[in-house]
Amino acid sequence: MGSIGVLLVAQVMPYLEQELDKRYKLFRAWDYPNAVQLPSQHATSIRAVVGNASAGADAALIEALPKLEIVSSFSVGVDKVDLEKCREKGIRVTYTPDVLTDDVADLAIGLMLALLRRICECDRYVRSGNWKHGDYKLTTKFSGKTVGIIGLGRIGQAIAKRAEAFNCPICYYSRTEKRDSKYKYYPSVVELASNCDILVVACPLTEETHHIINREVMNALGPKGYLINIGRGKHVDEAELVPALVEGRLGGAGLDVFENEPVVPQELFELENVVLLPHVGSGTLETRTAMADLVLGNLEAHFLGKPLLTPLV
Ligand SMILES: O=CC(=O)O
């Protein structure tokens, strides 16, 4: 397989990069001024693209690689891959579902606890020596709060299961009601936001879910409501989120993702009612290794003509 060209379009963990380098003729997009204009002898040798949550294969890249057969994403979200174009051209697409579900759901609960119990702020309080001047102020109880989940897929369900262990009533919004779910369904995000304390975004990013958290939803969640985003930054209208938090129209936010990563709105740094993480939902060694093995396994299966392990297209 050493002669098969693979284009890596995003920085990934060293294990994956090294394995790709061992097995294939690896091209790193950052070695070229523009991956869409690779020298033609390279472009025609590339049969696979490996990307992640931040870079994938858009229409221009797909068009620039005439021999492209497969896009294997080191992520569960594939909003950076032009799936339509891939379908049209018969290009296979794989992703990394399931192996990261626990980590992302764990982190969502971690954000809820950190936000309501002000864990990060408490840590800063101790480190700054302020404790010597008095106890930290009282915070907000998490157990028993109503958790509203947007998207009851694998990750949404794993969050629900964990929150249930904290005696949290669960409700959800998704495009269609899940007949086999015991959780309360709301047919709109505004209704869900009006009826929960903590609203969690756990759906894929699509045209329909872009800015699904808008001003109306934030106002419905209200000054005692909390937003958790472990999905994609573009689920939230950040230009509306910042004033909602600053003005206290929204109680707080726990964010693992941002609209323009790694740029985070400066105004958020001043606020105590936010917890800000650098997109680390699946960021454990165990999970990222399992994700890397899926990327490698999918590529191997494809080039050996075997069934893909986790096909999307
Ligand atoms: O954001 C991470 C992923 O989509 O896997």
Short mmCIF file of N, CA and C and ligand atoms in Angstrom, two decimals, residues 53 75-77 100 232 279 291, ligand 1:
data_model
loop_
_atom_site.label_atom_id
_atom_site.label_comp_id
_atom_site.label_asym_id
_atom_site.label_seq_id
_atom_site.Cartn_x
_atom_site.Cartn_y
_atom_site.Cartn_z
N ALA A 53 -12.26 17.30 12.84
CA ALA A 53 -13.37 18.22 13.08
C ALA A 53 -13.10 19.60 12.50
N SER A 75 -13.04 12.04 13.30
CA SER A 75 -14.04 12.79 14.07
C SER A 75 -15.40 12.12 13.84
N VAL A 76 -16.33 12.44 14.74
CA VAL A 76 -17.69 11.94 14.50
C VAL A 76 -18.49 12.95 13.68
N GLY A 77 -18.17 14.23 13.85
CA GLY A 77 -18.86 15.28 13.08
C GLY A 77 -18.20 15.40 11.72
N LEU A 100 -16.15 7.50 20.80
CA LEU A 100 -15.96 8.74 21.56
C LEU A 100 -17.19 9.16 22.36
N ARG A 232 -20.97 21.83 17.93
CA ARG A 232 -20.11 22.66 17.08
C ARG A 232 -20.38 24.12 17.43
N HIS A 279 -12.17 22.68 22.77
CA HIS A 279 -12.65 21.60 21.91
C HIS A 279 -11.94 20.27 22.24
N MET A 291 -10.05 6.14 17.99
CA MET A 291 -10.49 6.84 16.77
C MET A 291 -9.46 6.67 15.66
O1 LIG B 1 -15.58 17.37 17.47
C1 LIG B 1 -15.18 16.26 17.42
C2 LIG B 1 -15.71 15.24 16.56
O2 LIG B 1 -16.55 15.54 15.70
O3 LIG B 1 -15.26 14.09 16.68
#
